[in-house]
Tab-separated table of C-alpha atoms and ligand atoms in Angstrom:
chain	number	residue	atom	x	y	z
A	1046	MET	CA	-9.079	29.425	5.328
A	1047	ARG	CA	-11.893	29.881	2.799
A	1048	ARG	CA	-12.443	26.903	0.493
A	1049	PRO	CA	-11.758	28.033	-3.090
A	1050	SER	CA	-13.978	27.096	-5.988
A	1051	ALA	CA	-12.579	24.283	-8.123
A	1052	GLY	CA	-12.254	26.669	-11.069
A	1053	VAL	CA	-9.518	28.762	-9.426
A	1054	LEU	CA	-7.736	25.888	-7.767
A	1055	ARG	CA	-4.035	25.518	-8.564
A	1056	ARG	CA	-1.674	22.593	-8.054
A	1057	GLY	CA	0.263	23.161	-4.842
A	1058	SER	CA	-2.752	24.795	-3.181
A	1059	PRO	CA	-3.351	23.164	0.212
A	1060	TRP	CA	-6.928	22.519	-0.939
A	1061	PHE	CA	-5.918	20.485	-3.937
A	1062	GLY	CA	-5.514	17.083	-2.236
A	1063	GLN	CA	-8.241	17.743	0.339
A	1064	LEU	CA	-10.822	18.230	-2.384
A	1065	GLY	CA	-9.815	14.932	-3.952
A	1066	LEU	CA	-8.458	16.727	-6.985
A	1067	SER	CA	-5.065	15.074	-7.064
A	1068	THR	CA	-4.640	14.060	-10.693
A	1069	VAL	CA	-3.671	10.429	-10.086
A	1070	SER	CA	-6.256	8.585	-12.129
A	1071	ALA	CA	-6.539	4.892	-12.939
A	1072	PRO	CA	-4.247	3.599	-15.713
A	1073	ALA	CA	-5.611	2.108	-18.928
A	1074	PRO	CA	-6.489	-1.626	-18.863
A	1075	GLU	CA	-3.720	-2.320	-21.407
A	1076	ALA	CA	-1.133	-0.805	-19.049
A	1077	LEU	CA	-2.442	-2.966	-16.205
A	1078	ASN	CA	-2.326	-6.100	-18.352
A	1079	ARG	CA	1.238	-5.298	-19.336
A	1080	ALA	CA	2.232	-4.837	-15.689
A	1081	LYS	CA	0.609	-8.155	-14.778
A	1082	SER	CA	2.550	-9.933	-17.527
A	1083	LEU	CA	5.802	-8.893	-15.815
A	1084	PHE	CA	5.078	-10.719	-12.541
A	1085	ALA	CA	7.339	-13.646	-11.588
A	1086	VAL	CA	5.395	-16.636	-10.281
A	1087	ILE	CA	7.566	-19.097	-8.369
A	1088	PRO	CA	6.172	-22.528	-7.486
A	1089	ASP	CA	7.059	-24.085	-4.128
A	1090	TYR	CA	8.745	-20.997	-2.687
A	1091	PRO	CA	9.611	-20.379	0.122
A	1092	GLU	CA	8.235	-23.835	0.930
A	1093	PRO	CA	6.468	-26.676	-0.932
A	1094	GLY	CA	2.853	-25.861	-1.762
A	1095	VAL	CA	3.259	-22.047	-1.772
A	1096	THR	CA	3.116	-20.303	-5.148
A	1097	PHE	CA	5.092	-17.109	-4.575
A	1098	GLN	CA	3.905	-13.981	-6.394
A	1099	ASP	CA	6.926	-11.752	-6.969
A	1100	ILE	CA	6.431	-8.143	-8.124
A	1101	THR	CA	10.199	-7.484	-8.349
A	1102	PRO	CA	10.296	-7.430	-12.203
A	1103	VAL	CA	7.435	-4.893	-12.293
A	1104	LEU	CA	9.306	-2.639	-9.870
A	1105	ALA	CA	12.312	-2.744	-12.212
A	1106	ASP	CA	10.191	-1.572	-15.154
A	1107	PRO	CA	9.614	2.234	-15.162
A	1108	GLU	CA	6.237	2.038	-16.931
A	1109	GLY	CA	5.146	-0.945	-14.840
A	1110	LEU	CA	6.054	0.795	-11.587
A	1111	THR	CA	4.116	3.925	-12.517
A	1112	THR	CA	1.127	1.834	-13.583
A	1113	LEU	CA	1.060	0.023	-10.229
A	1114	ALA	CA	1.371	3.278	-8.283
A	1115	GLU	CA	-1.443	4.928	-10.282
A	1116	ALA	CA	-3.783	1.957	-9.948
A	1117	LEU	CA	-3.145	1.557	-6.220
A	1118	LEU	CA	-3.800	5.272	-5.607
A	1119	ALA	CA	-6.751	5.947	-7.899
A	1120	PRO	CA	-9.607	5.023	-5.498
A	1121	PHE	CA	-8.083	6.976	-2.605
A	1122	ALA	CA	-7.190	10.382	-4.092
A	1123	GLY	CA	-7.278	13.123	-1.473
A	1124	GLN	CA	-8.259	10.745	1.346
A	1125	PHE	CA	-4.914	10.218	3.127
A	1126	ASP	CA	-1.955	12.029	4.680
A	1127	LEU	CA	0.422	9.084	4.949
A	1128	ILE	CA	0.938	5.874	2.987
A	1129	ALA	CA	1.952	2.971	5.235
A	1130	GLY	CA	4.273	0.676	3.282
A	1131	ILE	CA	4.943	-2.737	4.807
A	1132	GLU	CA	8.545	-4.004	4.639
A	1133	ALA	CA	9.910	-4.973	2.263
A	1134	ARG	CA	8.090	-4.582	-1.063
A	1135	GLY	CA	5.373	-2.390	0.449
A	1136	PHE	CA	8.091	0.209	1.200
A	1137	LEU	CA	8.849	0.549	-2.499
A	1138	LEU	CA	5.204	0.822	-3.489
A	1139	ALA	CA	4.524	3.430	-0.789
A	1140	GLY	CA	7.516	5.486	-1.897
A	1141	ALA	CA	6.432	5.408	-5.537
A	1142	MET	CA	2.825	6.244	-4.598
A	1143	ALA	CA	3.785	9.180	-2.351
A	1144	GLY	CA	6.169	10.533	-4.995
A	1145	LEU	CA	3.462	10.342	-7.645
A	1146	THR	CA	0.865	11.939	-5.367
A	1147	ASN	CA	3.188	14.860	-4.552
A	1148	ALA	CA	4.247	15.305	-8.177
A	1149	ARG	CA	0.622	15.524	-9.290
A	1150	GLY	CA	-0.611	18.157	-6.868
A	1151	GLY	CA	-1.557	16.043	-3.865
A	1152	SER	CA	0.215	15.637	-0.548
A	1153	ALA	CA	1.517	12.423	1.023
A	1154	GLY	CA	4.302	11.111	3.243
A	1155	VAL	CA	5.405	7.528	3.876
A	1156	LEU	CA	4.974	5.554	7.093
A	1157	THR	CA	7.557	2.759	7.184
A	1158	ILE	CA	6.092	-0.343	8.815
A	1159	ARG	CA	9.127	-2.478	9.660
A	1160	LYS	CA	9.719	-6.090	10.528
A	1161	ALA	CA	10.345	-6.305	14.290
A	1162	GLY	CA	13.816	-5.523	15.597
A	1163	LYS	CA	14.869	-2.956	12.975
A	1164	LEU	CA	13.608	0.327	14.451
A	1165	PRO	CA	15.624	2.036	17.218
A	1166	SER	CA	12.556	3.025	19.226
A	1167	PRO	CA	9.302	1.590	17.851
A	1168	ALA	CA	6.064	3.161	19.035
A	1169	ALA	CA	4.116	-0.132	18.828
A	1170	LYS	CA	4.475	-3.774	17.805
A	1171	VAL	CA	1.969	-6.406	16.601
A	1172	SER	CA	2.613	-10.133	15.947
A	1173	TYR	CA	0.718	-12.181	13.335
A	1174	GLU	CA	0.605	-15.429	11.315
A	1175	LEU	CA	1.620	-15.778	7.648
A	1176	GLU	CA	1.005	-18.386	4.902
A	1177	TYR	CA	4.504	-19.672	5.801
A	1178	GLY	CA	5.221	-18.923	9.446
A	1179	SER	CA	4.763	-16.023	11.836
A	1180	ALA	CA	6.153	-12.504	12.053
A	1181	ALA	CA	5.878	-9.195	13.878
A	1182	ILE	CA	5.843	-5.622	12.607
A	1183	GLU	CA	6.567	-2.301	14.286
A	1184	ALA	CA	5.728	1.335	13.598
A	1185	PRO	CA	7.975	4.365	14.157
A	1186	ASP	CA	6.842	7.175	16.426
A	1187	VAL	CA	5.559	9.526	13.734
A	1188	LEU	CA	1.793	9.005	13.838
A	1189	ARG	CA	-0.401	11.646	15.429
A	1190	PRO	CA	-4.136	11.577	16.180
A	1191	GLY	CA	-6.012	12.678	13.087
A	1192	HIS	CA	-3.465	11.300	10.620
A	1193	ARG	CA	-5.265	9.505	7.787
A	1194	VAL	CA	-3.347	6.421	6.682
A	1195	LEU	CA	-3.590	4.351	3.501
A	1196	ILE	CA	-1.969	0.904	3.870
A	1197	VAL	CA	-0.164	-0.714	0.931
A	1198	ASP	CA	1.485	-4.088	0.427
A	1199	ASP	CA	2.454	-6.223	-2.557
A	1200	VAL	CA	0.443	-9.351	-1.747
A	1201	LEU	CA	-2.700	-10.096	0.253
A	1202	ALA	CA	-2.451	-13.766	1.214
A	1203	THR	CA	-3.871	-14.812	4.607
A	1204	GLY	CA	-4.448	-11.134	5.456
A	1205	GLY	CA	-2.409	-11.350	8.657
A	1206	THR	CA	0.081	-8.665	7.640
A	1207	ILE	CA	-2.459	-6.034	6.637
A	1208	ALA	CA	-4.625	-6.848	9.678
A	1209	ALA	CA	-1.577	-6.342	11.923
A	1210	CYS	CA	-0.808	-3.053	10.203
A	1211	ARG	CA	-4.395	-1.831	10.718
A	1212	GLU	CA	-4.034	-2.722	14.401
A	1213	LEU	CA	-0.712	-0.856	14.721
A	1214	VAL	CA	-1.997	2.337	13.113
A	1215	THR	CA	-5.238	2.319	15.103
A	1216	GLU	CA	-3.420	1.592	18.384
A	1217	LEU	CA	-1.313	4.700	17.759
A	1218	GLY	CA	-4.408	6.882	17.458
A	1219	ALA	CA	-4.437	7.414	13.686
A	1220	GLU	CA	-7.192	6.499	11.228
A	1221	VAL	CA	-6.901	3.779	8.555
A	1222	VAL	CA	-8.761	5.126	5.516
A	1223	GLY	CA	-8.115	2.092	3.326
A	1224	ALA	CA	-5.854	-0.754	2.341
A	1225	THR	CA	-4.581	-1.688	-1.087
A	1226	ALA	CA	-2.446	-4.499	-2.520
A	1227	VAL	CA	-1.155	-5.473	-5.917
A	1228	MET	CA	-2.069	-9.166	-5.833
A	1229	LYS	CA	-4.733	-11.060	-3.906
A	1230	VAL	CA	-4.383	-14.825	-3.374
A	1231	GLU	CA	-8.093	-15.718	-3.749
A	1232	ALA	CA	-7.934	-19.167	-2.141
A	1233	LEU	CA	-6.701	-17.756	1.178
A	1234	ASP	CA	-9.629	-15.316	1.561
A	1235	GLY	CA	-7.418	-12.694	3.245
A	1236	GLU	CA	-10.136	-10.045	3.472
A	1237	LYS	CA	-11.802	-12.163	6.169
A	1238	ILE	CA	-8.951	-11.127	8.469
A	1239	ALA	CA	-7.645	-7.942	6.855
A	1240	GLY	CA	-11.008	-6.286	6.112
A	1241	GLU	CA	-11.643	-4.676	2.724
A	1242	VAL	CA	-8.535	-4.471	0.542
A	1243	HIS	CA	-8.541	-2.851	-2.891
A	1244	SER	CA	-6.449	-5.247	-4.985
A	1245	LEU	CA	-5.365	-4.827	-8.594
A	1246	PHE	CA	-5.048	-8.481	-9.575
A	1247	SER	CA	-6.022	-11.826	-8.151
A	1248	CYS	CA	-4.646	-15.334	-8.576
B	1977	PRP	O1	-1.429	-11.748	3.756
B	1977	PRP	P1	-0.289	-12.397	4.471
B	1977	PRP	O2	-0.465	-13.876	4.654
B	1977	PRP	O3	0.004	-11.722	5.765
B	1977	PRP	O4	1.006	-12.299	3.555
B	1977	PRP	C1	1.380	-11.166	2.842
B	1977	PRP	C2	2.779	-10.736	3.183
B	1977	PRP	O5	3.728	-11.786	2.923
B	1977	PRP	C3	4.816	-11.237	2.181
B	1977	PRP	O6	5.811	-10.698	2.990
B	1977	PRP	P2	6.795	-11.558	3.880
B	1977	PRP	O7	6.299	-11.554	5.288
B	1977	PRP	O8	7.042	-12.867	3.256
B	1977	PRP	O9	8.123	-10.686	3.931
B	1977	PRP	P3	9.040	-9.995	2.838
B	1977	PRP	O10	8.298	-8.763	2.381
B	1977	PRP	O11	10.249	-9.645	3.619
B	1977	PRP	O12	9.277	-10.962	1.723
B	1977	PRP	C4	4.189	-10.136	1.380
B	1977	PRP	O13	5.165	-9.184	0.971
B	1977	PRP	C5	3.189	-9.551	2.346
B	1977	PRP	O14	3.756	-8.566	3.185
B	1978	ADE	N1	1.945	-16.492	-2.200
B	1978	ADE	C1	2.625	-15.437	-1.771
B	1978	ADE	N2	3.346	-14.705	-2.624
B	1978	ADE	C2	4.034	-13.635	-2.174
B	1978	ADE	N3	4.030	-13.242	-0.914
B	1978	ADE	C3	3.299	-13.961	-0.051
B	1978	ADE	N4	3.073	-13.803	1.252
B	1978	ADE	C4	2.292	-14.785	1.671
B	1978	ADE	N5	1.960	-15.583	0.656
B	1978	ADE	C5	2.587	-15.066	-0.430
């Protein structure tokens, strides 16, 4: 297929996303500040000493949800085929991000990264440590070599979850093109384990 010049490119053209021309651009700083103001911050949950960052109220706010999806996507336009959302809140972000990408001329599906024991026939499983315990995640058998995957989660804390997700995707022969999260817990230095993560806010 001959690559068209940008001037004649239409939304829906298979070249649109590949040329990075998906129209998802970064939201205004005021919109981001508003979204941040909707966060719930819960001291000593789920155990003493942990300050839980809960994005649930932002998800319930139409403008806030769109703002998060736009900001999470903006640096990665046209670079991915699938958005890997990590159960549970990452699922919702990935769904919103894929919907927005597809509505604005790009192309994206969702890869559901599930907590262990939920998928009928997982293709791979990785165990990891959390700020409050340990866990394991599994991937469904939908990844193919050459798939470009963007990972998304709500919070980057120790980095164990995103690191495990990178490992899962890579083990299944696909390429991780980036990772993004809404909130980074600075004190835990999660990028040491998870690698580079584009995060919208830090606390
Ligand atoms: O950077 P890490 O230390 O790995 O922590 C981040 C993860 O912890 C939370 O999920 P949790 O495992 O508590 O599960 P939940 O989504 O079911 O609440 C959060 O949603 C991230 O997925
Ligand atoms: N502080 C925190 N807030 C929300 N999710 C988390 N996962 C690990 N630490 C967390």
